[in-house]
């Protein structure tokens, strides 16, 4: 199975332009309400009658390559924050609650097993099949296997895509035992403008950038991409859940590309909060004092892209 062909996160501006080009009136994509609801005409994610990941869903992380302890804590605190009620509002958990509006009720994220491959056992240039190999370790049931690659590791089509999710089989010979997996790469040295916008300037388009929360712009971009693939993985784990159109179009978050706060439009994140101590921009608070900038998510109740602020 070609990993990159299933539900990739395209580099931000490319996807925004693609989405705008499919609208009857591109200017209508900027229509918004200050309550945080963004109306995108004709934006409907259809349910394709397949199973979703609901109940307790464990996220197992495969750390491939070298990550600092600070980078590790930013990402693990984000995953813990998805299921924590302890953070002050607006919280990461309240952002994630939108997934409960999809068929089947809540998806309760729990940080699962962590595996560290600091020496890059498969080398520093990975194919899509090697990413699947890294993810194909039991247990599988109601889990998402997430492969995170370090800044000096290349992956097929990285920079054209910033991350992706797909599914594999516990018994591939007979195609039985489906499990969900995902990949997100650290873009710091390869394509920060494509995969960590708005914390780095893109090659083309508006050059204004934001100060990243938690002091690492590339990892802040990884969190945006990780949030995107996790939302896609629980609402469309096996290519027959929620997505736009008949053949695998935009999903829960990719349908709302580039929207972060009220007033958001192409190349502008909109109104978000700013930490007075650091100047960092964010819209969600997590555990252990972490702050994050999270993208809008399509809400099945309102059929609109919902931002957290």
PDB file of C-alpha atoms in Angstrom:
ATOM      1  CA  UNK A   1       0.000   0.000   0.000  1.00  0.00           C
ATOM      2  CA  UNK A   2       1.440   3.375  -1.008  1.00  0.00           C
ATOM      3  CA  UNK A   3       1.468   5.340   2.201  1.00  0.00           C
ATOM      4  CA  UNK A   4       1.643   8.788   0.656  1.00  0.00           C
ATOM      5  CA  UNK A   5      -1.432   8.213  -1.521  1.00  0.00           C
ATOM      6  CA  UNK A   6      -3.781   8.104   1.437  1.00  0.00           C
ATOM      7  CA  UNK A   7      -4.864  11.322   3.096  1.00  0.00           C
ATOM      8  CA  UNK A   8      -1.689  13.402   3.097  1.00  0.00           C
ATOM      9  CA  UNK A   9      -1.285  16.830   4.661  1.00  0.00           C
ATOM     10  CA  UNK A  10      -0.175  18.931   1.738  1.00  0.00           C
ATOM     11  CA  UNK A  11       2.072  21.912   2.368  1.00  0.00           C
ATOM     12  CA  UNK A  12      -0.220  24.616   3.722  1.00  0.00           C
ATOM     13  CA  UNK A  13      -0.474  27.079   0.853  1.00  0.00           C
ATOM     14  CA  UNK A  14      -0.730  24.413  -1.843  1.00  0.00           C
ATOM     15  CA  UNK A  15      -3.706  22.855  -0.090  1.00  0.00           C
ATOM     16  CA  UNK A  16      -5.370  26.193   0.596  1.00  0.00           C
ATOM     17  CA  UNK A  17      -5.125  27.129  -3.070  1.00  0.00           C
ATOM     18  CA  UNK A  18      -6.479  23.720  -4.053  1.00  0.00           C
ATOM     19  CA  UNK A  19      -9.464  24.077  -1.753  1.00  0.00           C
ATOM     20  CA  UNK A  20     -10.219  27.614  -2.866  1.00  0.00           C
ATOM     21  CA  UNK A  21     -10.128  26.555  -6.492  1.00  0.00           C
ATOM     22  CA  UNK A  22     -12.925  24.035  -5.879  1.00  0.00           C
ATOM     23  CA  UNK A  23     -15.342  26.588  -4.423  1.00  0.00           C
ATOM     24  CA  UNK A  24     -18.026  28.170  -6.611  1.00  0.00           C
ATOM     25  CA  UNK A  25     -16.925  31.599  -5.348  1.00  0.00           C
ATOM     26  CA  UNK A  26     -13.368  31.566  -3.943  1.00  0.00           C
ATOM     27  CA  UNK A  27     -13.876  34.822  -2.039  1.00  0.00           C
ATOM     28  CA  UNK A  28     -16.606  33.153  -0.009  1.00  0.00           C
ATOM     29  CA  UNK A  29     -13.940  31.022   1.690  1.00  0.00           C
ATOM     30  CA  UNK A  30     -13.137  34.017   3.896  1.00  0.00           C
ATOM     31  CA  UNK A  31     -16.711  34.351   5.183  1.00  0.00           C
ATOM     32  CA  UNK A  32     -16.641  34.034   8.958  1.00  0.00           C
ATOM     33  CA  UNK A  33     -18.388  34.755  12.203  1.00  0.00           C
ATOM     34  CA  UNK A  34     -16.577  36.076  15.241  1.00  0.00           C
ATOM     35  CA  UNK A  35     -17.980  33.178  17.265  1.00  0.00           C
ATOM     36  CA  UNK A  36     -15.310  31.016  15.631  1.00  0.00           C
ATOM     37  CA  UNK A  37     -17.526  29.337  13.019  1.00  0.00           C
ATOM     38  CA  UNK A  38     -16.290  29.635   9.438  1.00  0.00           C
ATOM     39  CA  UNK A  39     -18.809  28.988   6.688  1.00  0.00           C
ATOM     40  CA  UNK A  40     -17.355  27.202   3.678  1.00  0.00           C
ATOM     41  CA  UNK A  41     -20.085  26.821   1.021  1.00  0.00           C
ATOM     42  CA  UNK A  42     -20.691  23.284  -0.232  1.00  0.00           C
ATOM     43  CA  UNK A  43     -18.273  21.874   2.350  1.00  0.00           C
ATOM     44  CA  UNK A  44     -19.754  18.548   3.360  1.00  0.00           C
ATOM     45  CA  UNK A  45     -17.828  15.548   4.605  1.00  0.00           C
ATOM     46  CA  UNK A  46     -19.772  12.424   3.718  1.00  0.00           C
ATOM     47  CA  UNK A  47     -19.812   9.353   5.924  1.00  0.00           C
ATOM     48  CA  UNK A  48     -18.915   6.269   3.894  1.00  0.00           C
ATOM     49  CA  UNK A  49     -20.291   3.695   6.363  1.00  0.00           C
ATOM     50  CA  UNK A  50     -16.997   2.350   7.646  1.00  0.00           C
ATOM     51  CA  UNK A  51     -15.775   1.909  11.242  1.00  0.00           C
ATOM     52  CA  UNK A  52     -14.270   4.829  13.149  1.00  0.00           C
ATOM     53  CA  UNK A  53     -11.869   4.692  16.097  1.00  0.00           C
ATOM     54  CA  UNK A  54     -14.019   5.327  19.149  1.00  0.00           C
ATOM     55  CA  UNK A  55     -13.757   4.728  22.878  1.00  0.00           C
ATOM     56  CA  UNK A  56     -10.251   4.595  24.316  1.00  0.00           C
ATOM     57  CA  UNK A  57      -7.725   5.040  21.491  1.00  0.00           C
ATOM     58  CA  UNK A  58      -4.062   4.605  22.330  1.00  0.00           C
ATOM     59  CA  UNK A  59      -1.444   6.533  20.394  1.00  0.00           C
ATOM     60  CA  UNK A  60       1.818   4.591  20.189  1.00  0.00           C
ATOM     61  CA  UNK A  61       4.819   6.690  19.117  1.00  0.00           C
ATOM     62  CA  UNK A  62       7.835   5.462  17.185  1.00  0.00           C
ATOM     63  CA  UNK A  63      10.546   8.122  17.573  1.00  0.00           C
ATOM     64  CA  UNK A  64      12.795   7.672  14.557  1.00  0.00           C
ATOM     65  CA  UNK A  65      16.049   9.574  14.813  1.00  0.00           C
ATOM     66  CA  UNK A  66      17.249  12.123  17.333  1.00  0.00           C
ATOM     67  CA  UNK A  67      14.823  14.314  19.261  1.00  0.00           C
ATOM     68  CA  UNK A  68      15.729  16.524  22.216  1.00  0.00           C
ATOM     69  CA  UNK A  69      14.057  16.018  25.568  1.00  0.00           C
ATOM     70  CA  UNK A  70      12.301  19.359  25.065  1.00  0.00           C
ATOM     71  CA  UNK A  71      10.898  18.283  21.697  1.00  0.00           C
ATOM     72  CA  UNK A  72       9.822  15.003  23.230  1.00  0.00           C
ATOM     73  CA  UNK A  73       7.968  16.759  26.034  1.00  0.00           C
ATOM     74  CA  UNK A  74       6.170  19.185  23.668  1.00  0.00           C
ATOM     75  CA  UNK A  75       4.729  16.323  21.646  1.00  0.00           C
ATOM     76  CA  UNK A  76       3.925  13.923  24.477  1.00  0.00           C
ATOM     77  CA  UNK A  77       2.295  16.720  26.468  1.00  0.00           C
ATOM     78  CA  UNK A  78       0.170  17.496  23.406  1.00  0.00           C
ATOM     79  CA  UNK A  79      -1.044  13.905  23.159  1.00  0.00           C
ATOM     80  CA  UNK A  80      -1.752  13.789  26.893  1.00  0.00           C
ATOM     81  CA  UNK A  81      -3.609  17.098  26.576  1.00  0.00           C
ATOM     82  CA  UNK A  82      -6.061  15.625  24.058  1.00  0.00           C
ATOM     83  CA  UNK A  83      -7.615  13.553  26.824  1.00  0.00           C
ATOM     84  CA  UNK A  84      -7.016  15.797  29.834  1.00  0.00           C
ATOM     85  CA  UNK A  85      -9.580  18.013  31.511  1.00  0.00           C
ATOM     86  CA  UNK A  86      -6.975  19.702  33.719  1.00  0.00           C
ATOM     87  CA  UNK A  87      -5.864  22.472  31.331  1.00  0.00           C
ATOM     88  CA  UNK A  88      -7.505  25.886  31.493  1.00  0.00           C
ATOM     89  CA  UNK A  89      -9.812  26.854  28.624  1.00  0.00           C
ATOM     90  CA  UNK A  90      -9.506  27.136  25.735  1.00  0.00           C
ATOM     91  CA  UNK A  91      -7.893  23.734  25.996  1.00  0.00           C
ATOM     92  CA  UNK A  92      -6.501  21.117  23.654  1.00  0.00           C
ATOM     93  CA  UNK A  93      -9.138  18.723  25.007  1.00  0.00           C
ATOM     94  CA  UNK A  94     -11.967  21.087  24.072  1.00  0.00           C
ATOM     95  CA  UNK A  95     -10.561  21.279  20.537  1.00  0.00           C
ATOM     96  CA  UNK A  96     -10.534  17.481  20.362  1.00  0.00           C
ATOM     97  CA  UNK A  97     -14.122  17.216  21.610  1.00  0.00           C
ATOM     98  CA  UNK A  98     -15.350  18.026  18.110  1.00  0.00           C
ATOM     99  CA  UNK A  99     -14.395  14.470  17.100  1.00  0.00           C
ATOM    100  CA  UNK A 100     -17.142  13.253  19.457  1.00  0.00           C
ATOM    101  CA  UNK A 101     -19.700  14.775  17.077  1.00  0.00           C
ATOM    102  CA  UNK A 102     -18.742  12.235  14.434  1.00  0.00           C
ATOM    103  CA  UNK A 103     -20.685   8.966  14.358  1.00  0.00           C
ATOM    104  CA  UNK A 104     -20.090   6.729  17.368  1.00  0.00           C
ATOM    105  CA  UNK A 105     -19.329   9.237  20.138  1.00  0.00           C
ATOM    106  CA  UNK A 106     -16.054  10.248  21.785  1.00  0.00           C
ATOM    107  CA  UNK A 107     -12.569   9.125  20.836  1.00  0.00           C
ATOM    108  CA  UNK A 108     -10.605   9.204  24.093  1.00  0.00           C
ATOM    109  CA  UNK A 109      -6.925   9.588  23.288  1.00  0.00           C
ATOM    110  CA  UNK A 110      -4.403   7.931  25.606  1.00  0.00           C
ATOM    111  CA  UNK A 111      -0.628   8.076  25.217  1.00  0.00           C
ATOM    112  CA  UNK A 112       0.452   4.505  24.626  1.00  0.00           C
ATOM    113  CA  UNK A 113       3.757   2.734  24.058  1.00  0.00           C
ATOM    114  CA  UNK A 114       6.823   4.717  22.992  1.00  0.00           C
ATOM    115  CA  UNK A 115       9.647   3.191  20.967  1.00  0.00           C
ATOM    116  CA  UNK A 116      12.970   4.928  20.352  1.00  0.00           C
ATOM    117  CA  UNK A 117      15.044   4.258  17.234  1.00  0.00           C
ATOM    118  CA  UNK A 118      17.708   6.914  17.673  1.00  0.00           C
ATOM    119  CA  UNK A 119      20.233   5.155  15.450  1.00  0.00           C
ATOM    120  CA  UNK A 120      17.835   5.014  12.475  1.00  0.00           C
ATOM    121  CA  UNK A 121      17.851   1.244  11.950  1.00  0.00           C
ATOM    122  CA  UNK A 122      16.462   1.563   8.404  1.00  0.00           C
ATOM    123  CA  UNK A 123      18.702   4.450   7.403  1.00  0.00           C
ATOM    124  CA  UNK A 124      17.963   8.152   7.082  1.00  0.00           C
ATOM    125  CA  UNK A 125      16.049   8.019   3.817  1.00  0.00           C
ATOM    126  CA  UNK A 126      12.760   6.169   4.238  1.00  0.00           C
ATOM    127  CA  UNK A 127      10.323   4.846   1.671  1.00  0.00           C
ATOM    128  CA  UNK A 128       6.613   4.674   2.396  1.00  0.00           C
ATOM    129  CA  UNK A 129       6.837   0.903   2.841  1.00  0.00           C
ATOM    130  CA  UNK A 130       9.572   1.353   5.450  1.00  0.00           C
ATOM    131  CA  UNK A 131       7.359   3.746   7.383  1.00  0.00           C
ATOM    132  CA  UNK A 132       4.719   1.010   7.417  1.00  0.00           C
ATOM    133  CA  UNK A 133       7.345  -1.483   8.574  1.00  0.00           C
ATOM    134  CA  UNK A 134       8.203   0.775  11.515  1.00  0.00           C
ATOM    135  CA  UNK A 135       4.515   1.038  12.438  1.00  0.00           C
ATOM    136  CA  UNK A 136       3.793  -2.690  12.073  1.00  0.00           C
ATOM    137  CA  UNK A 137       4.515  -3.823  15.618  1.00  0.00           C
ATOM    138  CA  UNK A 138       1.803  -5.237  17.924  1.00  0.00           C
ATOM    139  CA  UNK A 139      -0.438  -4.560  19.726  1.00  0.00           C
ATOM    140  CA  UNK A 140      -2.856  -3.117  17.169  1.00  0.00           C
ATOM    141  CA  UNK A 141      -6.420  -2.986  18.487  1.00  0.00           C
ATOM    142  CA  UNK A 142      -7.892   0.519  18.768  1.00  0.00           C
ATOM    143  CA  UNK A 143      -4.484   2.109  18.405  1.00  0.00           C
ATOM    144  CA  UNK A 144      -2.838   4.603  16.097  1.00  0.00           C
ATOM    145  CA  UNK A 145       0.819   3.893  15.396  1.00  0.00           C
ATOM    146  CA  UNK A 146       2.547   7.249  14.865  1.00  0.00           C
ATOM    147  CA  UNK A 147       6.001   7.385  13.267  1.00  0.00           C
ATOM    148  CA  UNK A 148       7.785  10.679  13.974  1.00  0.00           C
ATOM    149  CA  UNK A 149      10.930  11.293  11.937  1.00  0.00           C
ATOM    150  CA  UNK A 150      13.749  13.604  13.010  1.00  0.00           C
ATOM    151  CA  UNK A 151      14.930  16.688  11.131  1.00  0.00           C
ATOM    152  CA  UNK A 152      17.721  14.855   9.261  1.00  0.00           C
ATOM    153  CA  UNK A 153      15.512  11.987   8.070  1.00  0.00           C
ATOM    154  CA  UNK A 154      13.927  12.153   4.625  1.00  0.00           C
ATOM    155  CA  UNK A 155      10.697  10.383   3.712  1.00  0.00           C
ATOM    156  CA  UNK A 156       9.051   9.829   0.324  1.00  0.00           C
ATOM    157  CA  UNK A 157       7.476  13.110  -0.853  1.00  0.00           C
ATOM    158  CA  UNK A 158       8.297  14.948   2.371  1.00  0.00           C
ATOM    159  CA  UNK A 159       7.843  18.700   1.799  1.00  0.00           C
ATOM    160  CA  UNK A 160       5.214  18.017  -0.857  1.00  0.00           C
ATOM    161  CA  UNK A 161       3.334  16.476   2.036  1.00  0.00           C
ATOM    162  CA  UNK A 162       3.954  17.227   5.713  1.00  0.00           C
ATOM    163  CA  UNK A 163       2.459  14.082   7.186  1.00  0.00           C
ATOM    164  CA  UNK A 164      -0.122  11.433   6.420  1.00  0.00           C
ATOM    165  CA  UNK A 165      -2.194   8.617   7.829  1.00  0.00           C
ATOM    166  CA  UNK A 166      -3.120   5.256   6.375  1.00  0.00           C
ATOM    167  CA  UNK A 167      -3.845   1.695   7.467  1.00  0.00           C
ATOM    168  CA  UNK A 168      -2.028  -1.597   7.397  1.00  0.00           C
ATOM    169  CA  UNK A 169      -2.792  -5.215   8.246  1.00  0.00           C
ATOM    170  CA  UNK A 170      -1.679  -7.230  11.244  1.00  0.00           C
ATOM    171  CA  UNK A 171      -1.712 -10.241   8.884  1.00  0.00           C
ATOM    172  CA  UNK A 172      -0.778  -8.729   5.513  1.00  0.00           C
ATOM    173  CA  UNK A 173      -0.610 -12.087   3.712  1.00  0.00           C
ATOM    174  CA  UNK A 174      -4.367 -12.530   4.107  1.00  0.00           C
ATOM    175  CA  UNK A 175      -5.230  -8.828   4.594  1.00  0.00           C
ATOM    176  CA  UNK A 176      -6.726  -9.288   8.041  1.00  0.00           C
ATOM    177  CA  UNK A 177      -6.520  -7.190  11.178  1.00  0.00           C
ATOM    178  CA  UNK A 178      -6.588  -3.596   9.972  1.00  0.00           C
ATOM    179  CA  UNK A 179      -4.750  -1.026  12.065  1.00  0.00           C
ATOM    180  CA  UNK A 180      -4.305   2.729  11.691  1.00  0.00           C
ATOM    181  CA  UNK A 181      -0.936   4.419  11.470  1.00  0.00           C
ATOM    182  CA  UNK A 182       0.454   7.841  10.663  1.00  0.00           C
ATOM    183  CA  UNK A 183       3.666   9.681   9.939  1.00  0.00           C
ATOM    184  CA  UNK A 184       4.792  13.264  10.649  1.00  0.00           C
ATOM    185  CA  UNK A 185       8.271  14.632   9.970  1.00  0.00           C
ATOM    186  CA  UNK A 186      10.309  17.387  11.583  1.00  0.00           C
ATOM    187  CA  UNK A 187      10.685  19.995   8.799  1.00  0.00           C
ATOM    188  CA  UNK A 188      13.329  22.168  10.526  1.00  0.00           C
ATOM    189  CA  UNK A 189      16.134  21.601   8.013  1.00  0.00           C
ATOM    190  CA  UNK A 190      14.145  20.512   4.955  1.00  0.00           C
ATOM    191  CA  UNK A 191      11.035  22.637   4.449  1.00  0.00           C
ATOM    192  CA  UNK A 192       9.983  24.720   7.474  1.00  0.00           C
ATOM    193  CA  UNK A 193       8.154  27.261   5.310  1.00  0.00           C
ATOM    194  CA  UNK A 194       5.982  24.541   3.790  1.00  0.00           C
ATOM    195  CA  UNK A 195       5.392  22.347   6.835  1.00  0.00           C
ATOM    196  CA  UNK A 196       5.779  24.681   9.835  1.00  0.00           C
ATOM    197  CA  UNK A 197       3.911  27.756   8.628  1.00  0.00           C
ATOM    198  CA  UNK A 198       2.972  30.166  10.269  1.00  0.00           C
ATOM    199  CA  UNK A 199       6.129  29.906  12.371  1.00  0.00           C
ATOM    200  CA  UNK A 200       8.381  30.044   9.299  1.00  0.00           C
ATOM    201  CA  UNK A 201       7.913  32.109   6.156  1.00  0.00           C
ATOM    202  CA  UNK A 202       6.871  30.194   3.043  1.00  0.00           C
ATOM    203  CA  UNK A 203       8.859  30.402  -0.183  1.00  0.00           C
ATOM    204  CA  UNK A 204       5.926  32.192  -1.786  1.00  0.00           C
ATOM    205  CA  UNK A 205       3.120  34.252  -0.301  1.00  0.00           C
ATOM    206  CA  UNK A 206       2.901  36.425   2.824  1.00  0.00           C
ATOM    207  CA  UNK A 207       6.148  36.502   4.770  1.00  0.00           C
ATOM    208  CA  UNK A 208       4.719  37.415   8.180  1.00  0.00           C
ATOM    209  CA  UNK A 209       5.468  34.770  10.807  1.00  0.00           C
ATOM    210  CA  UNK A 210       4.407  34.113  14.395  1.00  0.00           C
ATOM    211  CA  UNK A 211       6.462  33.327  17.469  1.00  0.00           C
ATOM    212  CA  UNK A 212       6.023  29.626  18.188  1.00  0.00           C
ATOM    213  CA  UNK A 213       4.657  28.396  21.512  1.00  0.00           C
ATOM    214  CA  UNK A 214       7.029  26.289  23.614  1.00  0.00           C
ATOM    215  CA  UNK A 215      10.107  27.731  21.889  1.00  0.00           C
ATOM    216  CA  UNK A 216      10.428  25.410  18.882  1.00  0.00           C
ATOM    217  CA  UNK A 217       8.841  26.494  15.598  1.00  0.00           C
ATOM    218  CA  UNK A 218       9.485  23.255  13.722  1.00  0.00           C
ATOM    219  CA  UNK A 219       7.960  21.125  16.469  1.00  0.00           C
ATOM    220  CA  UNK A 220       5.040  23.561  16.742  1.00  0.00           C
ATOM    221  CA  UNK A 221       4.496  22.813  13.053  1.00  0.00           C
ATOM    222  CA  UNK A 222       4.749  19.094  13.777  1.00  0.00           C
ATOM    223  CA  UNK A 223       2.010  19.472  16.385  1.00  0.00           C
ATOM    224  CA  UNK A 224      -0.292  21.097  13.806  1.00  0.00           C
ATOM    225  CA  UNK A 225       0.392  18.229  11.407  1.00  0.00           C
ATOM    226  CA  UNK A 226       0.073  15.619  14.146  1.00  0.00           C
ATOM    227  CA  UNK A 227      -3.266  17.090  15.220  1.00  0.00           C
ATOM    228  CA  UNK A 228      -4.383  16.890  11.603  1.00  0.00           C
ATOM    229  CA  UNK A 229      -3.474  13.232  11.059  1.00  0.00           C
ATOM    230  CA  UNK A 230      -4.858  12.131  14.430  1.00  0.00           C
ATOM    231  CA  UNK A 231      -8.220  13.763  13.701  1.00  0.00           C
ATOM    232  CA  UNK A 232      -8.198  12.116  10.279  1.00  0.00           C
ATOM    233  CA  UNK A 233      -7.189   8.753  11.702  1.00  0.00           C
ATOM    234  CA  UNK A 234     -10.066   8.539  14.202  1.00  0.00           C
ATOM    235  CA  UNK A 235     -12.731   9.852  11.799  1.00  0.00           C
ATOM    236  CA  UNK A 236     -11.478   8.024   8.683  1.00  0.00           C
ATOM    237  CA  UNK A 237      -9.108   5.268   9.786  1.00  0.00           C
ATOM    238  CA  UNK A 238      -9.680   2.784   6.961  1.00  0.00           C
ATOM    239  CA  UNK A 239     -10.584   4.949   3.960  1.00  0.00           C
ATOM    240  CA  UNK A 240     -14.320   4.488   4.482  1.00  0.00           C
ATOM    241  CA  UNK A 241     -15.144   7.008   7.210  1.00  0.00           C
ATOM    242  CA  UNK A 242     -15.661  10.759   6.845  1.00  0.00           C
ATOM    243  CA  UNK A 243     -14.204  12.665   3.909  1.00  0.00           C
ATOM    244  CA  UNK A 244     -15.348  14.946   1.128  1.00  0.00           C
ATOM    245  CA  UNK A 245     -16.439  13.430  -2.150  1.00  0.00           C
ATOM    246  CA  UNK A 246     -16.572   9.826  -3.359  1.00  0.00           C
ATOM    247  CA  UNK A 247     -12.843   9.043  -3.533  1.00  0.00           C
ATOM    248  CA  UNK A 248     -10.929  10.275  -0.505  1.00  0.00           C
ATOM    249  CA  UNK A 249     -11.105  14.052  -0.483  1.00  0.00           C
ATOM    250  CA  UNK A 250     -10.378  16.443   2.414  1.00  0.00           C
ATOM    251  CA  UNK A 251     -10.982  15.170   5.941  1.00  0.00           C
ATOM    252  CA  UNK A 252     -11.825  16.586   9.360  1.00  0.00           C
ATOM    253  CA  UNK A 253      -8.969  19.116   9.491  1.00  0.00           C
ATOM    254  CA  UNK A 254      -7.622  19.240   5.936  1.00  0.00           C
ATOM    255  CA  UNK A 255     -11.077  20.464   4.882  1.00  0.00           C
ATOM    256  CA  UNK A 256     -10.384  23.570   6.989  1.00  0.00           C
ATOM    257  CA  UNK A 257      -6.839  24.254   5.801  1.00  0.00           C
ATOM    258  CA  UNK A 258      -5.246  27.489   7.000  1.00  0.00           C
ATOM    259  CA  UNK A 259      -7.943  28.440   9.527  1.00  0.00           C
ATOM    260  CA  UNK A 260      -6.909  29.006  13.138  1.00  0.00           C
ATOM    261  CA  UNK A 261      -8.965  31.839  14.588  1.00  0.00           C
ATOM    262  CA  UNK A 262     -11.714  34.379  13.850  1.00  0.00           C
ATOM    263  CA  UNK A 263     -10.924  36.449  10.776  1.00  0.00           C
ATOM    264  CA  UNK A 264      -8.694  33.746   9.325  1.00  0.00           C
ATOM    265  CA  UNK A 265      -8.118  33.606   5.583  1.00  0.00           C
ATOM    266  CA  UNK A 266      -5.447  32.465   3.138  1.00  0.00           C
ATOM    267  CA  UNK A 267      -2.065  33.442   4.556  1.00  0.00           C
ATOM    268  CA  UNK A 268      -3.511  34.899   7.779  1.00  0.00           C
ATOM    269  CA  UNK A 269      -4.187  32.774  10.868  1.00  0.00           C
ATOM    270  CA  UNK A 270      -6.802  35.197  12.189  1.00  0.00           C
ATOM    271  CA  UNK A 271      -7.250  36.280  15.782  1.00  0.00           C
ATOM    272  CA  UNK A 272      -5.356  34.089  18.240  1.00  0.00           C
ATOM    273  CA  UNK A 273      -3.971  34.633  21.719  1.00  0.00           C
ATOM    274  CA  UNK A 274      -0.484  35.922  22.497  1.00  0.00           C
ATOM    275  CA  UNK A 275       1.531  34.966  25.554  1.00  0.00           C
ATOM    276  CA  UNK A 276       2.622  38.287  27.118  1.00  0.00           C
ATOM    277  CA  UNK A 277       5.764  36.720  28.558  1.00  0.00           C
ATOM    278  CA  UNK A 278       7.120  35.154  25.359  1.00  0.00           C
ATOM    279  CA  UNK A 279       5.173  36.779  22.526  1.00  0.00           C
ATOM    280  CA  UNK A 280       4.173  33.308  21.315  1.00  0.00           C
ATOM    281  CA  UNK A 281       0.884  32.866  19.447  1.00  0.00           C
ATOM    282  CA  UNK A 282      -1.461  30.065  20.482  1.00  0.00           C
ATOM    283  CA  UNK A 283      -5.124  29.141  20.711  1.00  0.00           C
ATOM    284  CA  UNK A 284      -5.125  26.128  23.026  1.00  0.00           C
ATOM    285  CA  UNK A 285      -3.668  25.309  26.418  1.00  0.00           C
ATOM    286  CA  UNK A 286      -2.384  21.892  27.391  1.00  0.00           C
ATOM    287  CA  UNK A 287      -0.995  20.050  30.368  1.00  0.00           C
ATOM    288  CA  UNK A 288       2.166  21.117  32.181  1.00  0.00           C
ATOM    289  CA  UNK A 289       1.834  24.710  31.001  1.00  0.00           C
ATOM    290  CA  UNK A 290       2.244  23.912  27.303  1.00  0.00           C
ATOM    291  CA  UNK A 291       0.481  26.047  24.698  1.00  0.00           C
ATOM    292  CA  UNK A 292      -0.343  25.094  21.140  1.00  0.00           C
ATOM    293  CA  UNK A 293      -1.674  26.539  17.902  1.00  0.00           C
ATOM    294  CA  UNK A 294      -4.289  24.142  16.527  1.00  0.00           C
ATOM    295  CA  UNK A 295      -6.156  24.232  13.210  1.00  0.00           C
ATOM    296  CA  UNK A 296      -9.898  24.446  12.720  1.00  0.00           C
ATOM    297  CA  UNK A 297     -11.840  21.181  12.505  1.00  0.00           C
ATOM    298  CA  UNK A 298     -14.974  20.421  10.516  1.00  0.00           C
ATOM    299  CA  UNK A 299     -17.969  19.950  12.807  1.00  0.00           C
ATOM    300  CA  UNK A 300     -20.680  17.501  11.612  1.00  0.00           C
ATOM    301  CA  UNK A 301     -23.322  19.256  13.746  1.00  0.00           C
ATOM    302  CA  UNK A 302     -22.909  22.647  12.110  1.00  0.00           C
ATOM    303  CA  UNK A 303     -21.297  21.536   8.810  1.00  0.00           C
ATOM    304  CA  UNK A 304     -18.729  24.280   9.331  1.00  0.00           C
ATOM    305  CA  UNK A 305     -15.086  24.630  10.306  1.00  0.00           C
ATOM    306  CA  UNK A 306     -14.909  25.231  14.046  1.00  0.00           C
ATOM    307  CA  UNK A 307     -12.001  27.067  15.655  1.00  0.00           C
ATOM    308  CA  UNK A 308     -11.255  26.836  19.329  1.00  0.00           C
ATOM    309  CA  UNK A 309     -11.283  30.625  19.905  1.00  0.00           C
TER     310      UNK A 309
END
